[in-house]
PDB file of N, CA, C and O in Angstrom:
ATOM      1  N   UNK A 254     -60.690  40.730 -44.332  1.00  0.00           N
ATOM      2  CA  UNK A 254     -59.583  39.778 -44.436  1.00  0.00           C
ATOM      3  C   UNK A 254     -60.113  38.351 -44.353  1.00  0.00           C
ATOM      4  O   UNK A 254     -60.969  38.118 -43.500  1.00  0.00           O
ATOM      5  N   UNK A 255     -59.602  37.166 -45.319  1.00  0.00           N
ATOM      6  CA  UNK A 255     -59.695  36.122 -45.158  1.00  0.00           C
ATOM      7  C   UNK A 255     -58.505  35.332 -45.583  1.00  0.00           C
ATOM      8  O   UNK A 255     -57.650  35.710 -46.384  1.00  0.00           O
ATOM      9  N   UNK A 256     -58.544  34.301 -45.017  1.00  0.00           N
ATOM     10  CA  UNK A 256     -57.432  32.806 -45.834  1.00  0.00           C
ATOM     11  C   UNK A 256     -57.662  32.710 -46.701  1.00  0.00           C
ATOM     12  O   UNK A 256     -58.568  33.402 -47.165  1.00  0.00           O
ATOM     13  N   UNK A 257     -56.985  31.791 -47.470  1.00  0.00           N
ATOM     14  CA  UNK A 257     -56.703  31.275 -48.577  1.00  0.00           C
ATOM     15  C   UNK A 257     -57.765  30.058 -48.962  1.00  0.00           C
ATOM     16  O   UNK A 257     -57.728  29.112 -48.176  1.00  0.00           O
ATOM     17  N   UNK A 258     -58.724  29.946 -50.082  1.00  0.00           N
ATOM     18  CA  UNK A 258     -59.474  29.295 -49.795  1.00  0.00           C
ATOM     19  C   UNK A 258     -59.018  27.876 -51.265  1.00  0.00           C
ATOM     20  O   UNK A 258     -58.693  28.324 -52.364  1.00  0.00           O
ATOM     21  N   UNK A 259     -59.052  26.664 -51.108  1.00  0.00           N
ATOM     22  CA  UNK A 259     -58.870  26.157 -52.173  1.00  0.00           C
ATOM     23  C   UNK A 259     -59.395  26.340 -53.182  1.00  0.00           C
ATOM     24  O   UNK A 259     -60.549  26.433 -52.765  1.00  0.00           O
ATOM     25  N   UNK A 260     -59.497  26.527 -54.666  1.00  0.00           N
ATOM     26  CA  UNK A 260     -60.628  26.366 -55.280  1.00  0.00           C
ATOM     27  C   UNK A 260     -60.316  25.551 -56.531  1.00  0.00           C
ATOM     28  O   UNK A 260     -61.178  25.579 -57.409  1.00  0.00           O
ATOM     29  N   UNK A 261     -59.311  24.890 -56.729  1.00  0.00           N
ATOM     30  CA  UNK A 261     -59.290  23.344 -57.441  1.00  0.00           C
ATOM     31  C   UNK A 261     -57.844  23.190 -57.084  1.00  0.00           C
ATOM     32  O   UNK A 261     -56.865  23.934 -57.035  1.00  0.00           O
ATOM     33  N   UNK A 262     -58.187  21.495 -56.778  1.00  0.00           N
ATOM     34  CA  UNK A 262     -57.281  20.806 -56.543  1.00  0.00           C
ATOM     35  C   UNK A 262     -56.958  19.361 -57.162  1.00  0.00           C
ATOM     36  O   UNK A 262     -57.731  18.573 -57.706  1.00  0.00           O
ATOM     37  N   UNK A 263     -55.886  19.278 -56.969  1.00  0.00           N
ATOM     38  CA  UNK A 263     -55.110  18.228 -58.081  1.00  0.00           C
ATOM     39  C   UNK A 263     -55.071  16.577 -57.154  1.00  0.00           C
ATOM     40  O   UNK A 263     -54.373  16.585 -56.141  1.00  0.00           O
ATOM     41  N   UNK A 264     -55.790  15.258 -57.506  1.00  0.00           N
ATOM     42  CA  UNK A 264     -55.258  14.493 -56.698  1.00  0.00           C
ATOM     43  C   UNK A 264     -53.866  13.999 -57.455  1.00  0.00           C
ATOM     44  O   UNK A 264     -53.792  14.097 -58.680  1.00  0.00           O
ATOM     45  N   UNK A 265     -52.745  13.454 -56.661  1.00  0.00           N
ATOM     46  CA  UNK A 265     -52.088  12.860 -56.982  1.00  0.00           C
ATOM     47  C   UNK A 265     -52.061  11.544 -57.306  1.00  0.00           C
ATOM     48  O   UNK A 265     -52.820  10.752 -56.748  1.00  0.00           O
ATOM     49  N   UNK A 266     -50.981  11.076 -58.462  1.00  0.00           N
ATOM     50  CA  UNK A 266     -51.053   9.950 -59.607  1.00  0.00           C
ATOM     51  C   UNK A 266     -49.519   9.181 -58.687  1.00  0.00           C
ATOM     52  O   UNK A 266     -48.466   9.772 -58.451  1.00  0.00           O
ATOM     53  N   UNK A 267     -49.826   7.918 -58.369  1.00  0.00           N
ATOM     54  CA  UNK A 267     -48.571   8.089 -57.975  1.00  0.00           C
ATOM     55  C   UNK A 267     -48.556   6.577 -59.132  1.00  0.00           C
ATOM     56  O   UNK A 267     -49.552   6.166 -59.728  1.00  0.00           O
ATOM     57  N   UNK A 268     -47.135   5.957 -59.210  1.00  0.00           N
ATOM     58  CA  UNK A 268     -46.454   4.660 -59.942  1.00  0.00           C
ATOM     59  C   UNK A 268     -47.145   3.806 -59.686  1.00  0.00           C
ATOM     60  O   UNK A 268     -47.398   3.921 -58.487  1.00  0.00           O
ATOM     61  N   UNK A 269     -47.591   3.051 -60.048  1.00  0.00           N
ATOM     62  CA  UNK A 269     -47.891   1.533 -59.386  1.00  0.00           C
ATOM     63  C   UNK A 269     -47.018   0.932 -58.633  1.00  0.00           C
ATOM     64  O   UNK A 269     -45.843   0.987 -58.995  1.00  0.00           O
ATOM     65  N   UNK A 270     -47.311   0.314 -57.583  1.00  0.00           N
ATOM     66  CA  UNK A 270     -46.437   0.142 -56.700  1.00  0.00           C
ATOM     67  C   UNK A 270     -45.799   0.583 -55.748  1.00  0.00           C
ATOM     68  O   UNK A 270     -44.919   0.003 -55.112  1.00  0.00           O
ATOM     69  N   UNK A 271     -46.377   2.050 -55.545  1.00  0.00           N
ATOM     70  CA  UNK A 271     -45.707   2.968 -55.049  1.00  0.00           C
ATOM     71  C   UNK A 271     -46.265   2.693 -53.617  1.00  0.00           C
ATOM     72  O   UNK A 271     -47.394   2.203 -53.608  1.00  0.00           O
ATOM     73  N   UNK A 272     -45.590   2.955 -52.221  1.00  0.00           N
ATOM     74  CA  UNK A 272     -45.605   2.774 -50.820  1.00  0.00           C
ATOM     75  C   UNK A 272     -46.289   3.558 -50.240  1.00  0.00           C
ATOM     76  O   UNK A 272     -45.608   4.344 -49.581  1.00  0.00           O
ATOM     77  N   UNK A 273     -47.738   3.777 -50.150  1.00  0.00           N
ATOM     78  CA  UNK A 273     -48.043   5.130 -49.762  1.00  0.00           C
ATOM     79  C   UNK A 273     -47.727   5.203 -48.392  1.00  0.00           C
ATOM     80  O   UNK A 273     -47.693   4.152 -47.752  1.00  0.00           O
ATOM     81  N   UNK A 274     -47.393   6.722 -47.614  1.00  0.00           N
ATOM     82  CA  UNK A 274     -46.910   7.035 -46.417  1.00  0.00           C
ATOM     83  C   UNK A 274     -48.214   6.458 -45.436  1.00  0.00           C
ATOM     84  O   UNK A 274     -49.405   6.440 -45.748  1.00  0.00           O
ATOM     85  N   UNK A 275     -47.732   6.102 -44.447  1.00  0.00           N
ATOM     86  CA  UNK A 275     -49.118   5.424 -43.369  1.00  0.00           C
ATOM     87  C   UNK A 275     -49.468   6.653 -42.346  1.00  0.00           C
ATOM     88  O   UNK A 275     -50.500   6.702 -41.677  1.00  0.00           O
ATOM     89  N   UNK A 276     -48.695   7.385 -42.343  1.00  0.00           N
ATOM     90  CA  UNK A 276     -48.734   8.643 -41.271  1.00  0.00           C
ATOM     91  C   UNK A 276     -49.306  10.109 -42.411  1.00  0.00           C
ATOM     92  O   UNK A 276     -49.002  10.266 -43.594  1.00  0.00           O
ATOM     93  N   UNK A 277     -50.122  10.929 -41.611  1.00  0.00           N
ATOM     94  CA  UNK A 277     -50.353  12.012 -42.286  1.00  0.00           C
ATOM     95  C   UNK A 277     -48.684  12.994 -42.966  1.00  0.00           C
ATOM     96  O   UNK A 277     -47.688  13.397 -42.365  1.00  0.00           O
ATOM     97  N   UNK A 278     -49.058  13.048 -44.314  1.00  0.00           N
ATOM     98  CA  UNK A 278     -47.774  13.869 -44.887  1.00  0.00           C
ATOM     99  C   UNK A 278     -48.186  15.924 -44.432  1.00  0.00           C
ATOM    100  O   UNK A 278     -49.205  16.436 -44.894  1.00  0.00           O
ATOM    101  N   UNK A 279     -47.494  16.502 -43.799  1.00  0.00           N
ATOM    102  CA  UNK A 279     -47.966  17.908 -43.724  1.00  0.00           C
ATOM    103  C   UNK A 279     -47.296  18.785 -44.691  1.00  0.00           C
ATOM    104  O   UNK A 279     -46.127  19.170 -44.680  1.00  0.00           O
ATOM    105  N   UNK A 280     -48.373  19.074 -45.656  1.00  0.00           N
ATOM    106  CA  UNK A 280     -46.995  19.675 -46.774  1.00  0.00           C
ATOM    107  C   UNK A 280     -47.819  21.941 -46.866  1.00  0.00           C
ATOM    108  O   UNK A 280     -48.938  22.455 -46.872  1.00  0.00           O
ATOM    109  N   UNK A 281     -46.653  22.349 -46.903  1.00  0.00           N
ATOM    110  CA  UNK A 281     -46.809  23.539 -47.242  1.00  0.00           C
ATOM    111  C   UNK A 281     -46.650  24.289 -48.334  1.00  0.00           C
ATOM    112  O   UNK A 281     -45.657  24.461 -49.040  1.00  0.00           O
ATOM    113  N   UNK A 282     -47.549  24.645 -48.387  1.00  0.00           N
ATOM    114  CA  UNK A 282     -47.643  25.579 -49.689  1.00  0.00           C
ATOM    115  C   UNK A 282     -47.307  27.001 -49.900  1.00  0.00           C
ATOM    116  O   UNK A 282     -47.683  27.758 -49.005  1.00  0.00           O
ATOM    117  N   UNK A 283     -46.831  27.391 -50.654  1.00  0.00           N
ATOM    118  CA  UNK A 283     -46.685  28.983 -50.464  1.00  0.00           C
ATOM    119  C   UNK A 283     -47.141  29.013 -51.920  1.00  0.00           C
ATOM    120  O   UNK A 283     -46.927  28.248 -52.860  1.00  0.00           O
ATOM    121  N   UNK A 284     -48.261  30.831 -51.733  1.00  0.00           N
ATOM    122  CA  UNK A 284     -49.222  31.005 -52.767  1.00  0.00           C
ATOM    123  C   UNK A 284     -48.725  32.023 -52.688  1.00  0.00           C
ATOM    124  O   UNK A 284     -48.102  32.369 -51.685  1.00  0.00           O
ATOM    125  N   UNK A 285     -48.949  33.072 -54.186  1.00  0.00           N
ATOM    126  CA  UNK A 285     -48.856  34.162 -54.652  1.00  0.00           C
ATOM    127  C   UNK A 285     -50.290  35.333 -54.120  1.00  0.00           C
ATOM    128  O   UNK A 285     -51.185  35.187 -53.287  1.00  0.00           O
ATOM    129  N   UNK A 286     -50.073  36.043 -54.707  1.00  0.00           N
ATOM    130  CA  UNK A 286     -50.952  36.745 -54.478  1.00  0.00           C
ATOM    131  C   UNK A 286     -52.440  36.128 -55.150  1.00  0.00           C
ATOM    132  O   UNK A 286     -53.560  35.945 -54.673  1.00  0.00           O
ATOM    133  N   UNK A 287     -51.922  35.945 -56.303  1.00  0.00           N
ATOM    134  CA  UNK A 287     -53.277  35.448 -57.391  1.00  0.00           C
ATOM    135  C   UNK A 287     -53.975  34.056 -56.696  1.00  0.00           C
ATOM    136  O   UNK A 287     -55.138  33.720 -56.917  1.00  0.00           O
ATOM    137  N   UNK A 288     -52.985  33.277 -55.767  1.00  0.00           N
ATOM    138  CA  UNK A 288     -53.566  32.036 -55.432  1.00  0.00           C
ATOM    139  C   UNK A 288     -53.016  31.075 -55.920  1.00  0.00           C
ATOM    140  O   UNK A 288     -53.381  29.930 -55.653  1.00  0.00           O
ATOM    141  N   UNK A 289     -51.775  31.411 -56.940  1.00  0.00           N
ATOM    142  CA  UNK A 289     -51.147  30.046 -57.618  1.00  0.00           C
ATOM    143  C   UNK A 289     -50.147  29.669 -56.226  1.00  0.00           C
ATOM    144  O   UNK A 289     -49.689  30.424 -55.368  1.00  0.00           O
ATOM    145  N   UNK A 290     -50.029  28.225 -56.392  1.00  0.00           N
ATOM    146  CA  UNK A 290     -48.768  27.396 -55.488  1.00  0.00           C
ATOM    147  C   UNK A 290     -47.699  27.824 -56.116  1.00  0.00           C
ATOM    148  O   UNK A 290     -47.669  27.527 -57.310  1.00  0.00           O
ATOM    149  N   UNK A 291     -46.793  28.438 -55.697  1.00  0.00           N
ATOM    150  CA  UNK A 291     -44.993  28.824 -55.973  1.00  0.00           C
ATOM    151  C   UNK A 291     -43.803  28.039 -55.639  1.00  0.00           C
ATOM    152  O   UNK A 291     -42.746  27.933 -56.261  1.00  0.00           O
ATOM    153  N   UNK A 292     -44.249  27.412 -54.331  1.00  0.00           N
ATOM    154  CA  UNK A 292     -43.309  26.084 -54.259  1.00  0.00           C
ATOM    155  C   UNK A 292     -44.553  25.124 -52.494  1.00  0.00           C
ATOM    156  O   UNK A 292     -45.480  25.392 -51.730  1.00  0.00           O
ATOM    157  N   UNK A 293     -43.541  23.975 -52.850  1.00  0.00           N
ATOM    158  CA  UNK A 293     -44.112  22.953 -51.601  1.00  0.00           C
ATOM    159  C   UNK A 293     -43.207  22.427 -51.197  1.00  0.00           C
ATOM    160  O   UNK A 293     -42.268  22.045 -51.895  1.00  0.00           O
ATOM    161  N   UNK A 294     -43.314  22.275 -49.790  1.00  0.00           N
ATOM    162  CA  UNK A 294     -42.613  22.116 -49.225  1.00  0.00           C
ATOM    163  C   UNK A 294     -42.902  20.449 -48.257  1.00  0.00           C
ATOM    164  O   UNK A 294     -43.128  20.855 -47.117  1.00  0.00           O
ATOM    165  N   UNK A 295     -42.951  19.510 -48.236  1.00  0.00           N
ATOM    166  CA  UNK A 295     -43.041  18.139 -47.573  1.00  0.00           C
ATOM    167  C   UNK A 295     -42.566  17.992 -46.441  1.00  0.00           C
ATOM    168  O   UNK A 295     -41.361  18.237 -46.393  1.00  0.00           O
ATOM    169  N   UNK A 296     -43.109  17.638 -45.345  1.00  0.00           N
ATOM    170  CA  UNK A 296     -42.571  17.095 -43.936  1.00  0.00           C
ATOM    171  C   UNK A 296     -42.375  15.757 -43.506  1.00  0.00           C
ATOM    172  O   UNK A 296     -43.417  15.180 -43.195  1.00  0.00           O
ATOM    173  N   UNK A 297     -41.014  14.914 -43.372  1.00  0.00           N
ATOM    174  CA  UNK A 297     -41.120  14.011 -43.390  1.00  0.00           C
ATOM    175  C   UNK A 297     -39.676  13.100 -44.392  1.00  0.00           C
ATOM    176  O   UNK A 297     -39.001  13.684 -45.239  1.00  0.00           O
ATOM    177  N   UNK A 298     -39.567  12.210 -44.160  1.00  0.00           N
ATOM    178  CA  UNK A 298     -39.421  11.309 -44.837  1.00  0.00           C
ATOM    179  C   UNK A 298     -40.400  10.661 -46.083  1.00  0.00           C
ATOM    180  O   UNK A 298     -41.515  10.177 -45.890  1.00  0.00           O
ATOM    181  N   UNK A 299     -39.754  10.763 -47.326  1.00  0.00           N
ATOM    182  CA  UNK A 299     -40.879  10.170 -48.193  1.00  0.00           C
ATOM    183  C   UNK A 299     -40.031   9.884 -49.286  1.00  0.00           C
ATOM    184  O   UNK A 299     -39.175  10.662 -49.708  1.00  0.00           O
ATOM    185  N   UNK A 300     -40.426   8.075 -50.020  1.00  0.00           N
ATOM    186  CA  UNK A 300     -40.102   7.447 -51.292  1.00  0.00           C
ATOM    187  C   UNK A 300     -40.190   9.041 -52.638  1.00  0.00           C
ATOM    188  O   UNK A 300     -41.078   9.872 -52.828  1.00  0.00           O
ATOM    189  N   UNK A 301     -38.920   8.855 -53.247  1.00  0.00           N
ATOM    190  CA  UNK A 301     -38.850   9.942 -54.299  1.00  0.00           C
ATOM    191  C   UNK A 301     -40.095   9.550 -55.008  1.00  0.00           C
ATOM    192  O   UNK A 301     -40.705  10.582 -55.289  1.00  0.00           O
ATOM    193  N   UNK A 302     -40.626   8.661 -55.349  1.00  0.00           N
ATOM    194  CA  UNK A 302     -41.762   9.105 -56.193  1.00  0.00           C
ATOM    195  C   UNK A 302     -43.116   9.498 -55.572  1.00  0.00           C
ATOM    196  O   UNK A 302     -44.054  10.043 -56.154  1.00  0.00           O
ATOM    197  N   UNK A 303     -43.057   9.193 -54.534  1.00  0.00           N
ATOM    198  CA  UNK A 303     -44.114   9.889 -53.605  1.00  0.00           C
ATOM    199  C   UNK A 303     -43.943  11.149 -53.643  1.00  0.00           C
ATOM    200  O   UNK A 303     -44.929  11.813 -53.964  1.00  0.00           O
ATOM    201  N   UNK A 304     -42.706  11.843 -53.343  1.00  0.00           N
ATOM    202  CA  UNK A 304     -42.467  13.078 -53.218  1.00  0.00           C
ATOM    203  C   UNK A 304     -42.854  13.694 -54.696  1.00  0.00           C
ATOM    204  O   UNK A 304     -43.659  14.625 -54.708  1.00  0.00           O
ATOM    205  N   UNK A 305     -42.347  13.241 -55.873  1.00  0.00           N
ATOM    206  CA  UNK A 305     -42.548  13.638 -56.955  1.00  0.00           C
ATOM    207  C   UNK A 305     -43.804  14.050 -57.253  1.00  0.00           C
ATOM    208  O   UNK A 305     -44.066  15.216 -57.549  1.00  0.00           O
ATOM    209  N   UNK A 306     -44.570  13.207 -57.199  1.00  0.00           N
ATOM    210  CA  UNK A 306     -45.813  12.988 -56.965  1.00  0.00           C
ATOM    211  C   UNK A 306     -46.993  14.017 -56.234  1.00  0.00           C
ATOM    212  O   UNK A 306     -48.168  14.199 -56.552  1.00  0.00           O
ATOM    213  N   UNK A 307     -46.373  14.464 -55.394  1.00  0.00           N
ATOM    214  CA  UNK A 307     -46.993  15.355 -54.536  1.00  0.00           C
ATOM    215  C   UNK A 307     -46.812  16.618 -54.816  1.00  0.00           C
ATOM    216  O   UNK A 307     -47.616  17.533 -54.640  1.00  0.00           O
ATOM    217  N   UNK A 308     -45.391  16.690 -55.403  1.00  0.00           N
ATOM    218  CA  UNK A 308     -45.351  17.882 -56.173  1.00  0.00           C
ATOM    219  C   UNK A 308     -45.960  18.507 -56.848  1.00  0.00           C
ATOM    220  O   UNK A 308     -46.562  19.564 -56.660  1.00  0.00           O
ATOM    221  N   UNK A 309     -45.759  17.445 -58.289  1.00  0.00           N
ATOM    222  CA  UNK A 309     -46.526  17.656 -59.447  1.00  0.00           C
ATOM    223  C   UNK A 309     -48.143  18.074 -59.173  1.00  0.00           C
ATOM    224  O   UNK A 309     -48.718  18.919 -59.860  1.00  0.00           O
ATOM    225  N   UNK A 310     -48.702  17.436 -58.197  1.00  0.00           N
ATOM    226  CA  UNK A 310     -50.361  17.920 -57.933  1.00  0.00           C
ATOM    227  C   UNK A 310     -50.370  18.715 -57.170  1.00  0.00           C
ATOM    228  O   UNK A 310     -50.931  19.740 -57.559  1.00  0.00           O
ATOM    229  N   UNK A 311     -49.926  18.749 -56.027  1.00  0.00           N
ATOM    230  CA  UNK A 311     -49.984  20.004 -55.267  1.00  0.00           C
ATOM    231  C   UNK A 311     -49.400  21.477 -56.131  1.00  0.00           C
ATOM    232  O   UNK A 311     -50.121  22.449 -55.908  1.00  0.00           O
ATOM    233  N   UNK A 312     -48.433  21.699 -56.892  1.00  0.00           N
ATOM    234  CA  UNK A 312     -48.078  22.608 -57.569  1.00  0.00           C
ATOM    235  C   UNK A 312     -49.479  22.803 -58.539  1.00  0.00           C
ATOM    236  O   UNK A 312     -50.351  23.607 -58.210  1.00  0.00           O
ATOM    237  N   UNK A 313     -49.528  22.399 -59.135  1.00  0.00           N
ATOM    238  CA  UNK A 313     -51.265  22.660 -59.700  1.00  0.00           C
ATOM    239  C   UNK A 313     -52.576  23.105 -59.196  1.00  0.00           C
ATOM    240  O   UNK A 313     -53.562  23.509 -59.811  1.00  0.00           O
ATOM    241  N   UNK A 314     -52.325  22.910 -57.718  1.00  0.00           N
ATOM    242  CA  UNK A 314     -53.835  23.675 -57.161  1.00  0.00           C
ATOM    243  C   UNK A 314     -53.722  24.809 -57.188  1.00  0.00           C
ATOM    244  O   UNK A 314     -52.628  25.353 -57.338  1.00  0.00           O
ATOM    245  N   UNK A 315     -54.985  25.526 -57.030  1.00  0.00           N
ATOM    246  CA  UNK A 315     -55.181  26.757 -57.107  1.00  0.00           C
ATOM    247  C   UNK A 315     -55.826  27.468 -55.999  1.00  0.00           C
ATOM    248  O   UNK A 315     -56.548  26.616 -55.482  1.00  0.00           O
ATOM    249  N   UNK A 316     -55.933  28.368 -55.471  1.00  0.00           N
ATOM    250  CA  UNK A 316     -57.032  28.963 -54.285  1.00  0.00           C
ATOM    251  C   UNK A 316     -57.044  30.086 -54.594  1.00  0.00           C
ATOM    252  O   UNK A 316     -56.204  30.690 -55.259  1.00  0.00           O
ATOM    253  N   UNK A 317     -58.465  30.648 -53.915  1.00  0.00           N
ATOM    254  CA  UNK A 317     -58.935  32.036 -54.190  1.00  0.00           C
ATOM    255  C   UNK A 317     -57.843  32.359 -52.914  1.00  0.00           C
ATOM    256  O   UNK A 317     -57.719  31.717 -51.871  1.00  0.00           O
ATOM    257  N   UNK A 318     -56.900  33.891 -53.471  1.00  0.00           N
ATOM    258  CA  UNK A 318     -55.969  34.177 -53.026  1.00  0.00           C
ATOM    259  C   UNK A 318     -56.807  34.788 -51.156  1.00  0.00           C
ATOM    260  O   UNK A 318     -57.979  35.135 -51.004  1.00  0.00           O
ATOM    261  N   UNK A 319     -55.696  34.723 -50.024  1.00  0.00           N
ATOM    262  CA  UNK A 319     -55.906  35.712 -49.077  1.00  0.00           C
ATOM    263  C   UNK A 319     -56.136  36.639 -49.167  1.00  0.00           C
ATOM    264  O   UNK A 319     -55.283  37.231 -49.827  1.00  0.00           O
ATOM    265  N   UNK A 320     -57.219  37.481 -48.722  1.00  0.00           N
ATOM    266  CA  UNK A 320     -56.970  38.543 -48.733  1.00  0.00           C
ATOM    267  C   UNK A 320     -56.570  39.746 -47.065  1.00  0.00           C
ATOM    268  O   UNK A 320     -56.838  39.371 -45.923  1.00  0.00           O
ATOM    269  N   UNK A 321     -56.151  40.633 -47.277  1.00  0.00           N
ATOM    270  CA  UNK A 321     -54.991  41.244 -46.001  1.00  0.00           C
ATOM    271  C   UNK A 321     -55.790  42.593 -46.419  1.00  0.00           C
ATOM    272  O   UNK A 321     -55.954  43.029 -47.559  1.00  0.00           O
ATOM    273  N   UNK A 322     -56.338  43.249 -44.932  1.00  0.00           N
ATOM    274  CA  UNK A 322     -56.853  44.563 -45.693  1.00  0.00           C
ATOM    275  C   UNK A 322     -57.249  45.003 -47.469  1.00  0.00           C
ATOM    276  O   UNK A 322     -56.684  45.746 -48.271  1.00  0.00           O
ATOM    277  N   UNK A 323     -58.481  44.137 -47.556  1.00  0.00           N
ATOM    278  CA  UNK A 323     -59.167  44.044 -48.817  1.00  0.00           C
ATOM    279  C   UNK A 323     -57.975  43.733 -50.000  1.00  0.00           C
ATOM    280  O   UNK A 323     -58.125  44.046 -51.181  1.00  0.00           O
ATOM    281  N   UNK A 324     -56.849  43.105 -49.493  1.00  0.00           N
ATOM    282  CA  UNK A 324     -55.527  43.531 -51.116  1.00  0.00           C
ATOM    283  C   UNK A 324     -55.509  41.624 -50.991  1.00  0.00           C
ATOM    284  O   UNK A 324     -55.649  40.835 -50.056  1.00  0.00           O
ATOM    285  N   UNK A 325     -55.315  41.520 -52.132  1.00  0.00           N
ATOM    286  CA  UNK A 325     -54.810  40.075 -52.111  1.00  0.00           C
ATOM    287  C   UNK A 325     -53.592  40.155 -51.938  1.00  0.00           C
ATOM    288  O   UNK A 325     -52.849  41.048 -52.345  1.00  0.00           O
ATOM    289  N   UNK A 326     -53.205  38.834 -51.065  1.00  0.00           N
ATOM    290  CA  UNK A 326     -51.343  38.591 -50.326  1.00  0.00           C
ATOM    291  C   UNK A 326     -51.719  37.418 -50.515  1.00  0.00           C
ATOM    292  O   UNK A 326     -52.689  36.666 -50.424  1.00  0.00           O
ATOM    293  N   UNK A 327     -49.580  37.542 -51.107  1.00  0.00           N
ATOM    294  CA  UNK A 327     -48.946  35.957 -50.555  1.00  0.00           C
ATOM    295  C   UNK A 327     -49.148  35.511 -49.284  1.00  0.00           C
ATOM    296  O   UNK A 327     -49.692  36.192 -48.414  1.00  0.00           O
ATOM    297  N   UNK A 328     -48.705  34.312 -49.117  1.00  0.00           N
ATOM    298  CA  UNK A 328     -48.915  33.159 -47.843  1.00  0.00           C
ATOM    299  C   UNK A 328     -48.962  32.114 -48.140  1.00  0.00           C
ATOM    300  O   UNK A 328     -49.073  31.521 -49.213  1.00  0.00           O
ATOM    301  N   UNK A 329     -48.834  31.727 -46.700  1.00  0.00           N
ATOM    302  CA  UNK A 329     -47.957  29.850 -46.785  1.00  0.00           C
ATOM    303  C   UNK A 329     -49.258  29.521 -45.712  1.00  0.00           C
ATOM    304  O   UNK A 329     -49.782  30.085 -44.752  1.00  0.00           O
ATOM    305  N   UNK A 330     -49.485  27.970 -46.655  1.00  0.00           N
ATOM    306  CA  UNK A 330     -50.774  27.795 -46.199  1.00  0.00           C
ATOM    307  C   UNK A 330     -50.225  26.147 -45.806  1.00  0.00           C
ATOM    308  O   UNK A 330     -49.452  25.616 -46.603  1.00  0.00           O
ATOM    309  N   UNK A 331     -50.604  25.476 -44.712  1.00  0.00           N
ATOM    310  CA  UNK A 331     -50.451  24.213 -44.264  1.00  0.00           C
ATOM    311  C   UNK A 331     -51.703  22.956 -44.702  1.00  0.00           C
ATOM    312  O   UNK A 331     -52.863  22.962 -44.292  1.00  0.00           O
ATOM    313  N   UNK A 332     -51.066  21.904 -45.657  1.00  0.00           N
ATOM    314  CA  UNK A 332     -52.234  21.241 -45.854  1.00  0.00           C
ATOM    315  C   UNK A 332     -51.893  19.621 -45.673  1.00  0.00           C
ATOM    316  O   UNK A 332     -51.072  18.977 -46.327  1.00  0.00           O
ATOM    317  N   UNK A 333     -52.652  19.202 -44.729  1.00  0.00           N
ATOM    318  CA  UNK A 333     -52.231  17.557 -44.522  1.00  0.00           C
ATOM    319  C   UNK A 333     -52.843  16.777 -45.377  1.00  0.00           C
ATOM    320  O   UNK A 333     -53.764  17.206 -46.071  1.00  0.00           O
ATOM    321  N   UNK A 334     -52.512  15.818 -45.426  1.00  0.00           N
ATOM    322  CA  UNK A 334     -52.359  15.041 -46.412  1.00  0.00           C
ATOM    323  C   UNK A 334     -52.649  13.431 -45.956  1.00  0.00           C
ATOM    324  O   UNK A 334     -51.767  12.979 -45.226  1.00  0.00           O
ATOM    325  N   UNK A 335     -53.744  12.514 -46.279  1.00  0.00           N
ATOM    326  CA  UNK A 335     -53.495  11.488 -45.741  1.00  0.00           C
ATOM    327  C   UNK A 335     -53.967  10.692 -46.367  1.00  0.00           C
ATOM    328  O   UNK A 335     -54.999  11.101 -46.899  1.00  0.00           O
ATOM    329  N   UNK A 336     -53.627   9.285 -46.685  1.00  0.00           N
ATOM    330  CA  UNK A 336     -53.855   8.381 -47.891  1.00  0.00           C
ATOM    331  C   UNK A 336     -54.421   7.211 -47.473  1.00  0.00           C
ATOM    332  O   UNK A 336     -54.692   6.331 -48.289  1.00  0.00           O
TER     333      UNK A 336
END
């Protein structure tokens, strides 16, 4: 058995102008079996295009999936974030 390991990741593009958060953002991920992101989840208060933003790249990473008694599993994986 192991975690979820990253194995490409997306930086985020944000607007010009955009406010970046001064405090770490903790955003969660939930992965499929294969390792794709399925949805994210943001903690916090955050400018919509920040949020947008974080989406769009975080939904794009990928990780070599968990594996749970040799099988690959879903899981929600916690990843901070700080700018």
């Amino acid at each position: 058995s192991h975690a979820a390991v990253p194995f490409i990741t997306v930086p985020p593009i944000f607007p010009r102008g955009t406010s970046l958060p001064r405090e770490t953002v903790k955003a969660v991920l939930t992965l499929d079996a294969t390792g794709a992101v399925t949805d994210v989840a943001l903690d916090g208060q955050l400018d919509a295009s920040v949020t947008t933003a974080l989406d769009d790249a975080l939904g794009d990473w990928l990780f070599l999936p968990a594996l749970e008694a040799g099988a690959p599993t879903a899981i929600k994986v916690q990843v901070p974030l700080k700018f």
